[in-house]
Coordinates of C-alpha atoms in Angstrom, one line a residue:
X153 CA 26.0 142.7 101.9
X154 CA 28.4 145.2 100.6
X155 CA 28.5 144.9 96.4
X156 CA 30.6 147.8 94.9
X157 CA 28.6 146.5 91.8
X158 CA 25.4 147.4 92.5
X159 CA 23.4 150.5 91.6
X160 CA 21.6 150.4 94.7
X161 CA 23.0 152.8 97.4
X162 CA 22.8 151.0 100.3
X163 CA 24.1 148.1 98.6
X164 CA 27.6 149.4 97.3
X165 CA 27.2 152.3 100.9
X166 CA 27.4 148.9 103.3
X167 CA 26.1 150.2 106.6
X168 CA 27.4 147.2 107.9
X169 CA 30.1 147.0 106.1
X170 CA 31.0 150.9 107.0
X171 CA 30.9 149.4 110.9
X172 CA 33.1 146.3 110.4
X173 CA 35.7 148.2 108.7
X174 CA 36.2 150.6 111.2
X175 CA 36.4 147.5 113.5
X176 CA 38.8 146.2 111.8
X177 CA 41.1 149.7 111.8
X178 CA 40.7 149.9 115.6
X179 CA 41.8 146.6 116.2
X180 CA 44.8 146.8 113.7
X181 CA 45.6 150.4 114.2
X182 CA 49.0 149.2 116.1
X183 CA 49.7 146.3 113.8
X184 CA 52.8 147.7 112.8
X185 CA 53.8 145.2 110.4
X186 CA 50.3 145.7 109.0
X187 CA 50.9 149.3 108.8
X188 CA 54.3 149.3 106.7
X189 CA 53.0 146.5 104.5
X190 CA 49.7 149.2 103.4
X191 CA 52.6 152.1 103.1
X192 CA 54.8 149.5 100.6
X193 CA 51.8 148.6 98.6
X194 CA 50.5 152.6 98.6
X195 CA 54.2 153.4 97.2
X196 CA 52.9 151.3 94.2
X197 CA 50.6 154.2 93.1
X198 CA 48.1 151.9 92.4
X199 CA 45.8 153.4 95.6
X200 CA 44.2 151.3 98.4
X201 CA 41.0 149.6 99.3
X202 CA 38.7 151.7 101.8
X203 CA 39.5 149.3 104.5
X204 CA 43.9 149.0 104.2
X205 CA 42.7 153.3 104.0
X206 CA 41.1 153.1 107.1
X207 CA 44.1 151.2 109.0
X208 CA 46.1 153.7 107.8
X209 CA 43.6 157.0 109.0
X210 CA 43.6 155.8 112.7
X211 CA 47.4 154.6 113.3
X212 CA 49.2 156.9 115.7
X213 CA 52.5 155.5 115.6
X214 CA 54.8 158.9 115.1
X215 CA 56.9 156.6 112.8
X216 CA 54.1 154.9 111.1
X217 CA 52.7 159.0 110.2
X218 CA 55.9 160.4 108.9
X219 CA 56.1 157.5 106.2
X220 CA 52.4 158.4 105.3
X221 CA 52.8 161.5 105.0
X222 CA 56.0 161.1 103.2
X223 CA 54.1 158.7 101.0
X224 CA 51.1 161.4 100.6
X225 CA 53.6 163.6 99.5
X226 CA 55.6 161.2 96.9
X227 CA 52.4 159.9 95.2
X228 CA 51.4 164.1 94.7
X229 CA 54.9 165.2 93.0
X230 CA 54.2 161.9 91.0
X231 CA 50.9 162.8 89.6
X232 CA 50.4 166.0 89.5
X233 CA 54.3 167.3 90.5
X234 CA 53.9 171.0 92.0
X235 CA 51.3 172.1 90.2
X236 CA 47.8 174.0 91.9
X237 CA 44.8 174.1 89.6
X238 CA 42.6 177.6 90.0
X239 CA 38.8 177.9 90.2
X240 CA 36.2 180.2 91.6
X241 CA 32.7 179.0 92.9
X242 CA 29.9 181.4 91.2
X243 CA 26.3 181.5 93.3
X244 CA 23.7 182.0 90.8
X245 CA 20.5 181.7 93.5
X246 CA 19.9 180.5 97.0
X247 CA 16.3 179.7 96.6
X248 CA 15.6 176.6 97.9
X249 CA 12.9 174.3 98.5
X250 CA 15.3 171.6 100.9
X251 CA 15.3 171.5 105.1
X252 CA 19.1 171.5 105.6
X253 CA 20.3 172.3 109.0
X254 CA 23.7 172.9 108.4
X255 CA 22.6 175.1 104.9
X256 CA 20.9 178.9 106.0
X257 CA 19.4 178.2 102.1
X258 CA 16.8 176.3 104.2
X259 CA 13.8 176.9 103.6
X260 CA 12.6 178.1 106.8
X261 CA 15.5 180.8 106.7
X262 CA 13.2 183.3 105.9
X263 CA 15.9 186.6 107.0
X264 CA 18.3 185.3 104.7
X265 CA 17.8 187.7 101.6
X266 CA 17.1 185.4 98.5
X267 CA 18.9 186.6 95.2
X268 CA 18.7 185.1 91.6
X269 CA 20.5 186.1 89.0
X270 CA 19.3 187.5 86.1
X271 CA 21.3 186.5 82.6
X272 CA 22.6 190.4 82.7
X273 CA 23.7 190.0 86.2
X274 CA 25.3 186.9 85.4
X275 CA 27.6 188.6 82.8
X276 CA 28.7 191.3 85.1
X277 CA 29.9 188.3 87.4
X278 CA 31.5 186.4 84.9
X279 CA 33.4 190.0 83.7
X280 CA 34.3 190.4 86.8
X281 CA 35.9 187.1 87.1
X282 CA 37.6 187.2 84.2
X283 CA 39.1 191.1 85.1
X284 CA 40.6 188.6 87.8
X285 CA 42.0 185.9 85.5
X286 CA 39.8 183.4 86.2
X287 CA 39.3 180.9 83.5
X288 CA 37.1 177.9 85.1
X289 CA 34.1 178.0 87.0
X290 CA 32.1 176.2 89.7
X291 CA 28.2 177.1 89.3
X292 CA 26.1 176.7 92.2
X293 CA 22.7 177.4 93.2
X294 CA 20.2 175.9 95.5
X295 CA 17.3 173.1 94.7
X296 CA 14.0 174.9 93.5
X297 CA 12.5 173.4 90.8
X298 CA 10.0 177.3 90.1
X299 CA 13.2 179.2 91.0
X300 CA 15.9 177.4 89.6
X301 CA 14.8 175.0 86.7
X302 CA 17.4 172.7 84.4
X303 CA 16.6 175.2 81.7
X304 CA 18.0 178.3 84.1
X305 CA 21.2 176.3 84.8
X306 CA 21.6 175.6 80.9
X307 CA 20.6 178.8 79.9
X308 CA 23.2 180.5 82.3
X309 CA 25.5 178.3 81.4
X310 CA 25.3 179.4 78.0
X311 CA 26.1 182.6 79.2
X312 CA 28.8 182.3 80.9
X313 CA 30.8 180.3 77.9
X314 CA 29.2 183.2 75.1
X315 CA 31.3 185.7 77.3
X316 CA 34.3 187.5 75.5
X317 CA 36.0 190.5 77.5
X318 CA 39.2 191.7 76.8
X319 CA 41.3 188.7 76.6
X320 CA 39.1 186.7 79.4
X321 CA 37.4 183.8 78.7
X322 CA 35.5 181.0 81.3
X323 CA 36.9 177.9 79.6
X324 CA 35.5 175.4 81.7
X325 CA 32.0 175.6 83.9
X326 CA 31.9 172.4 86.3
X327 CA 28.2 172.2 87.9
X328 CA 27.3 171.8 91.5
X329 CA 23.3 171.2 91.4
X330 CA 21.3 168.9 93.2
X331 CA 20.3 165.7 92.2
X332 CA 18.1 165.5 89.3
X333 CA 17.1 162.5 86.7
X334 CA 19.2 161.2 83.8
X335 CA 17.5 163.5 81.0
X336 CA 18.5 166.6 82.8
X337 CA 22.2 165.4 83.4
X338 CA 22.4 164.4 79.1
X339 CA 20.9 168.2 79.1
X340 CA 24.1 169.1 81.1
X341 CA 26.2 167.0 79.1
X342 CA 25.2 168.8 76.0
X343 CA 25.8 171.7 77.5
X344 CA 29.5 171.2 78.2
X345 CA 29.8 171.3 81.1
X346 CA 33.5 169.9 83.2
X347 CA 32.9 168.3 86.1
X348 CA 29.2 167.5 87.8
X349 CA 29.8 167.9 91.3
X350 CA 27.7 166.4 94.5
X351 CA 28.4 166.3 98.3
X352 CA 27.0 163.3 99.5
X353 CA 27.3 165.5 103.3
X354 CA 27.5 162.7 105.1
X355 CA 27.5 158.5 104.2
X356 CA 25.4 157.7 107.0
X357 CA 21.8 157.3 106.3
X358 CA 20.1 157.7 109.3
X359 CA 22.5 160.9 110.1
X360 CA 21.7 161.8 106.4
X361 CA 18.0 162.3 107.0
X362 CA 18.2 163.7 110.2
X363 CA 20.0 166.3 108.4
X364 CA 17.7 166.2 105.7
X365 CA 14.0 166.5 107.2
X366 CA 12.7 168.2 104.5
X367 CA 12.5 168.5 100.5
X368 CA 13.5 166.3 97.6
X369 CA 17.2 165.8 99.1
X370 CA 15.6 163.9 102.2
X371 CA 15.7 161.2 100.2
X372 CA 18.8 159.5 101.1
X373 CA 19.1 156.5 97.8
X374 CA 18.1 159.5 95.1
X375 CA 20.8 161.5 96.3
X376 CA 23.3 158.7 96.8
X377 CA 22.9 156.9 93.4
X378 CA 23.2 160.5 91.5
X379 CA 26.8 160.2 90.0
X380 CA 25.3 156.7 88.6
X381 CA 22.9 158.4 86.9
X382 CA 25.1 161.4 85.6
X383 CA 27.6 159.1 84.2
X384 CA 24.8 157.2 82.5
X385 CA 24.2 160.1 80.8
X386 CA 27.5 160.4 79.5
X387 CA 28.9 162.7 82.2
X388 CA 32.7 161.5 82.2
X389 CA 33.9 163.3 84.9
X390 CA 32.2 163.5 88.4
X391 CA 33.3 165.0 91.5
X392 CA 32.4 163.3 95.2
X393 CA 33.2 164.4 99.0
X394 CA 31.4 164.8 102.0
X395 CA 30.8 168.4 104.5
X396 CA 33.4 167.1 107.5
X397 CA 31.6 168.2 110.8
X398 CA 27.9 166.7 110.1
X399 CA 28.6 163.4 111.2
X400 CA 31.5 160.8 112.7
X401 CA 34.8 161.3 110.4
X402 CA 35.7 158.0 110.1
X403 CA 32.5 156.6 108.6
X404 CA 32.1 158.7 106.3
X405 CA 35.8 158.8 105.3
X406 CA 34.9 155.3 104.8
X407 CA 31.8 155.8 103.2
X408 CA 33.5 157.7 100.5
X409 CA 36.1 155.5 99.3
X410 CA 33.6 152.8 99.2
X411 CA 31.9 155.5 96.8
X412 CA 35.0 155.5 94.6
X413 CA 35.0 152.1 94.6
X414 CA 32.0 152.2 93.2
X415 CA 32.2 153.9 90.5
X416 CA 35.1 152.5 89.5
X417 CA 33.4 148.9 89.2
X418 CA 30.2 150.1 87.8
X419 CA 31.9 152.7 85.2
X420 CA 35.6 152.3 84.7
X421 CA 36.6 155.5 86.5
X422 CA 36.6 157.0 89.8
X423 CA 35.9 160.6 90.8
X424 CA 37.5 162.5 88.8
X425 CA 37.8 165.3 91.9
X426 CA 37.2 164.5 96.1
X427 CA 36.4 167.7 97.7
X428 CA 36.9 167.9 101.9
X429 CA 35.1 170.7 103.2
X430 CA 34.4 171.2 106.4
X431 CA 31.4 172.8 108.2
X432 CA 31.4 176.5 109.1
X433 CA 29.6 179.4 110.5
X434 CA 26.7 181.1 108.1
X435 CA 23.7 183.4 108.8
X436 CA 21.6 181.3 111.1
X437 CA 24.4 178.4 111.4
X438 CA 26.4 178.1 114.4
X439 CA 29.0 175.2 113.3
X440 CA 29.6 174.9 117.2
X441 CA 26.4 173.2 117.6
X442 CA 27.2 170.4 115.8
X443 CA 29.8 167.7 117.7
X444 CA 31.5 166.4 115.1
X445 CA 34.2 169.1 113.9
X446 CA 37.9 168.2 113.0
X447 CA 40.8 169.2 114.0
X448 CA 43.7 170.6 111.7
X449 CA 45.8 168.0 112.1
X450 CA 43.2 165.6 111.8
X451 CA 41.8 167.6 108.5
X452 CA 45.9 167.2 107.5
X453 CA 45.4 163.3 107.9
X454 CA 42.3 162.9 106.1
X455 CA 44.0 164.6 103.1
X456 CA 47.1 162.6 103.5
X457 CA 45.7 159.2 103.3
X458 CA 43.4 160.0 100.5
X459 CA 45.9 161.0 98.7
X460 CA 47.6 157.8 99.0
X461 CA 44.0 155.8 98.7
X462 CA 42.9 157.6 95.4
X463 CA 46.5 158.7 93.7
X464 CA 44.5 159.5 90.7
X465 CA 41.9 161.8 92.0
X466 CA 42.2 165.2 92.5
X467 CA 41.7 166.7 96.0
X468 CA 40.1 170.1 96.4
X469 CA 40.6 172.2 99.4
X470 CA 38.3 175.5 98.7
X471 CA 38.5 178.8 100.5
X472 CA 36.5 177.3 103.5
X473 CA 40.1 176.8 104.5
X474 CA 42.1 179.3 106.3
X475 CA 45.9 180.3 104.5
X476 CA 47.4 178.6 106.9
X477 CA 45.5 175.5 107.0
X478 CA 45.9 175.2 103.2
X479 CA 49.5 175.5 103.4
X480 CA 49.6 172.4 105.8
X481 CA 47.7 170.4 103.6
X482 CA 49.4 171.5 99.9
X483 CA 52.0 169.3 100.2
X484 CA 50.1 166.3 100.6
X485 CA 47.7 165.6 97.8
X486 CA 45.8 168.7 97.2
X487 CA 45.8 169.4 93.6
X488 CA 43.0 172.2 93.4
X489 CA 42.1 175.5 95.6
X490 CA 39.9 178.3 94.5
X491 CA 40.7 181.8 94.9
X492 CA 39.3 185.5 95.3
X493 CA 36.3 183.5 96.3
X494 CA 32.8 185.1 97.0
X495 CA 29.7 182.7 98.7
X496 CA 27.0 185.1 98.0
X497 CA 24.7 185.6 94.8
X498 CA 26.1 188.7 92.9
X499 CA 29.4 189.1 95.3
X500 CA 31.8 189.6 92.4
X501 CA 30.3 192.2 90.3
X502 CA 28.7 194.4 94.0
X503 CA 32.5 194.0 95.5
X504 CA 31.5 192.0 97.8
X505 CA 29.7 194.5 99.6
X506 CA 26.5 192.1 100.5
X507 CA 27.6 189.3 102.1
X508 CA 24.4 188.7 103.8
X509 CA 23.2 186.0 101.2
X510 CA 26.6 184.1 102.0
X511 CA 26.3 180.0 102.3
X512 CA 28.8 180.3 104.3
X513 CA 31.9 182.3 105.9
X514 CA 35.0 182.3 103.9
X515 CA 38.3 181.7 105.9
X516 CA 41.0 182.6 103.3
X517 CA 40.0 186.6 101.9
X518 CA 43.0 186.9 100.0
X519 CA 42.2 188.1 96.4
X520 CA 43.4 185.6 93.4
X521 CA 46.7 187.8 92.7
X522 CA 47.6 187.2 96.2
X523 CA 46.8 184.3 96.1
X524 CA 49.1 183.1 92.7
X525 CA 51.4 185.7 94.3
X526 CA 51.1 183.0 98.0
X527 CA 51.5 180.1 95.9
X528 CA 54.5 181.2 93.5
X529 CA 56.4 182.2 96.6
X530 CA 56.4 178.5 98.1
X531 CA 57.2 176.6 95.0
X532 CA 53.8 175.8 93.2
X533 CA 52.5 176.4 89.5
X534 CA 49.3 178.3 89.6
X535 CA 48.1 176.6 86.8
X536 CA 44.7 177.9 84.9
X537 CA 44.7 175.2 82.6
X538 CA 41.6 173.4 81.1
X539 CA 43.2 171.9 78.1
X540 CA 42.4 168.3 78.8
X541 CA 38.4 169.0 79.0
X542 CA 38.8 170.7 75.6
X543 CA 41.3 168.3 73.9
X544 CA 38.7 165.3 74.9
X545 CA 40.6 164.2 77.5
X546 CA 38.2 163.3 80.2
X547 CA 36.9 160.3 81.9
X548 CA 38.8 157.0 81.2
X549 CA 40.8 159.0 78.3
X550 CA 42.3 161.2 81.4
X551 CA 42.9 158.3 83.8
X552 CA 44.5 156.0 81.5
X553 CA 47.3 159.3 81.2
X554 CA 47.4 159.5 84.5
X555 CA 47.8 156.4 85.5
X556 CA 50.4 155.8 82.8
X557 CA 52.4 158.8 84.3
X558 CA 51.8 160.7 80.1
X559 CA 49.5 163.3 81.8
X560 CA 52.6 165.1 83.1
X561 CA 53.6 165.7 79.7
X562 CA 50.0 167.5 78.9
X563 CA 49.9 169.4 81.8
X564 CA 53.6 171.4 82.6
X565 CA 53.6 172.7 79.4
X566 CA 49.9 173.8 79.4
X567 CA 50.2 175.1 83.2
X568 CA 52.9 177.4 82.4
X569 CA 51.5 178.7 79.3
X570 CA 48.1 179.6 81.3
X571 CA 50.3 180.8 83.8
X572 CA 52.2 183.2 81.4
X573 CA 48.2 184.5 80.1
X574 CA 47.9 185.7 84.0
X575 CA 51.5 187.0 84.2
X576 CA 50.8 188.9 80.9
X577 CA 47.1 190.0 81.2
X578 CA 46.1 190.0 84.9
X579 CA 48.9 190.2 87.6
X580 CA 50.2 192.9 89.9
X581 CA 53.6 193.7 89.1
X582 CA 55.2 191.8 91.9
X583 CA 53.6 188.5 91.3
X584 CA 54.6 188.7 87.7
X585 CA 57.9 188.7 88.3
X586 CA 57.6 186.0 89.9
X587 CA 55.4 183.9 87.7
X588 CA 58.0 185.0 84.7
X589 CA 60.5 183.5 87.2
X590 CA 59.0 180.4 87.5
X591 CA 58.2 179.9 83.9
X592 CA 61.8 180.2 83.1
X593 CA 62.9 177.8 85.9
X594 CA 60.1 175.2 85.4
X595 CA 60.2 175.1 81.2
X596 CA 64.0 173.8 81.6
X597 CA 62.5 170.8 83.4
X598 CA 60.4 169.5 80.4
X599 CA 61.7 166.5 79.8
X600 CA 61.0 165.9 75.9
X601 CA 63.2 168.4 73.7
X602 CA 60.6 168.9 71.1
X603 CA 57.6 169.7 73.8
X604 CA 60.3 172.2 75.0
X605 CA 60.9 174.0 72.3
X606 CA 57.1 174.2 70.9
X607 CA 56.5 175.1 74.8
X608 CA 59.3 178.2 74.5
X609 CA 58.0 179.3 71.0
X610 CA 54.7 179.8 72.1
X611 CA 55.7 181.3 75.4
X612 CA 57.6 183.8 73.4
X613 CA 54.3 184.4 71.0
X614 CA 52.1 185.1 74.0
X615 CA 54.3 188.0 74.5
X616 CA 53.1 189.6 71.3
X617 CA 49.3 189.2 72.4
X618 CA 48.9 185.1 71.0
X619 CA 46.6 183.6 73.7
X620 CA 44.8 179.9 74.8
X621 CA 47.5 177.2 72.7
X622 CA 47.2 174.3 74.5
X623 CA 48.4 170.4 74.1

């Protein structure tokens, strides 16, 4: 019986529960009446239950769509207005001890060539990076406990924030690692890390271990019940999704809400992120085998109503994604995209000359100044700001901002500032211009007077090489 309460995954991941919802969608999916009534409570900001979420997901009506997306699109410039949050993923091995099918890490890949990084090749990344104007991070590596201990993830991680070049800095490193036990994730915690991130793949469990044959993340309830034990540990902010393409869309866009759901009951806050990749091509992974892929205007949906689901959430769409695809889905809840990505151990420092340890092909190639320079162009803030993770705002502290509608007041002013730091110390000519541009536009907009002119002073310090203020 489905109990968002419980710590057991298939209590609060209802199989049953999964399979009557979607019953329920199908059979309403017309109800009009139904319909609008979701769309006037969703206009509340308040979100919706997985079930009111799924009604939504599978109505056709071409009226019915436009208000979502309308909606989607209302509930985004509330929260989070037009600003686009910047990260870069950063491989630091693909050893790995797991049997993933849709992963060429697996462990039976034995072409694939398997790179770790030394603590030396780490810092050549992270230069790199920063000679690009990164500022936050996304580590990931694969599951070997010989290869890639807790104490190689901390230690690197200590690297990465020690890292002084020029006037670069990795403010915040978020962590996507496999599951582990409640010591190691208070041994992440003390690190300082962001965000722990974990793709649940799919919700399903008997897709889940079909998936999984082999290795420690076969085990469907240790992997599930993972963001309890990280946020037992003091973990405040945790980021969920699933890899679209593995299994049925609905169930597990089901499946993850009813995640959300959880942790909300259990902990007081949701997912602080939902990420919605989808599968693709890599090494010795043909995505056409598998008979579950999404369309784009499907994929444009999906991030439409979760928007409207989880208003306080922040939706990441990576570089998985082509441009064009992440311009359709921009306006409609996405509040984070990385750019100048590389997939491969070591692609950032060797150019990206050896792609051949890729987990998987990237669809968007751009480089991050074209990529600011893309974004700028059609109206968004590329914003490189991790001032709420320093200033202690994380967890319930961040939700209760955003939820009260205060955390626009935190993150303009910080946004442009980070945004003036790239202009400055990174960009191309061009896109300078225009990120100078916008600055002066969007500072005018701040509502308070006295954040306005604190905002302009130090705007007009950075100039003479002041760097990082934040609110």
């Amino acid at each position: 019986m489905y109990n968002p309460r419980s710590l057991k995954a298939e209590e609060f991941i209802d199989h049953q529960e999964i399979l009557d919802t979607l019953a329920y969608a199908e059979a309403h999916q017309n109800d009009l009446p139904l319909i609008h009534q979701i769309i006037d409570k969703a206009a509340g900001c308040k979100g919706l239950t997985h079930r009111e979420a799924a009604v939504l997901l599978l109505c056709d009506d071409p009226g019915a769509r436009a208000r979502i997306f309308e909606q989607a699109a209302k509930i985004k410039d509330a929260f989070y207005g037009n600003r686009i949050v910047l990260f870069a993923p950063l491989y630091l091995s693909n050893y790995c001890v797991n049997g993933c099918t849709y992963c060429p890490y697996h462990s039976k890949n034995h072409h694939i060539p398997r790179k770790k990084l030394t603590q030396d090749e780490i810092r050549r990344e992270v230069i790199a990076l920063q000679d690009m104007g990164h500022k936050r991070l996304a580590l990931e590596c694969g599951e070997d406990p010989v290869h890639n201990p807790i104490d190689y993830v901390l230690e690197s991680i200590q690297t990465i924030y020690s890292i002084q070049h020029k006037n670069g800095a990795i403010r915040r490193v978020n962590v996507n690692i496999a599951a582990t036990t409640v010591e190691n994730y208070k041994k992440l915690k003390d690190a300082g890390i962001g965000t722990y991130i974990l793709f649940q793949e799919t919700y399903n469990k008997e897709q889940y271990e079909a998936l999984h044959p082999t290795g420690p993340k076969s085990d469907y309830a240790y992997h599930t019940e993972a963001m309890d034990r990280a946020m037992q540990a003091g973990i405040d902010d945790v980021g969920c999704g699933v890899l679209f393409g593995l299994n049925l869309y609905k169930y597990d866009f089901v499946g993850l809400l009813m995640h959300a759901e959880h942790l909300e009951a259990v902990h007081g806050v949701g997912p602080h992120t939902i990420s919605v990749p989808r599968l693709r091509d890599a090494d010795d992974i043909d995505a056409s085998q598998f008979q579950n892929g999404i369309s784009d205007a499907l994929f444009q949906k999906i991030v439409a109503v979760l928007r409207i689901a989880v208003p306080y959430t922040g939706l990441i769409v990576s570089t998985r994604e082509s441009q064009k695809t992440r311009e359709m889905v921009l306006p409609y809840g996405v509040s984070q995209i990385s750019g100048g990505s590389r997939t491969s151990v070591g692609g950032y420092a060797d150019g990206g000359e050896e792609e051949d340890s890729s987990q998987f092909e990237i669809s968007d190639n751009r480089t991050l100044d074209e990529v600011v320079h893309w974004l700028l162009e059609r109206g968004h803030i590329p914003s490189f700001c991790t001032a709420c993770y320093r200033e202690g705002r994380t967890g319930d502290r961040f939700m209760r901002l955003v939820k009260s509608g205060q955390i626009r007041n935190c993150c303009l002013p910080n946004a442009l500032m980070t945004l003036k730091e790239f202009a400055e110390d990174y960009a191309s000519p061009d896109t300078r211009r225009l990120a100078l541009d916008m600055i002066q536009q969007e500072a005018q907009t701040i509502p308070n007077d006295k954040v306005r002119d604190i905002v302009y002073q130090h705007l007009n310090d950075m100039d003479g090489g002041m760097r990082d203020f934040r609110f």
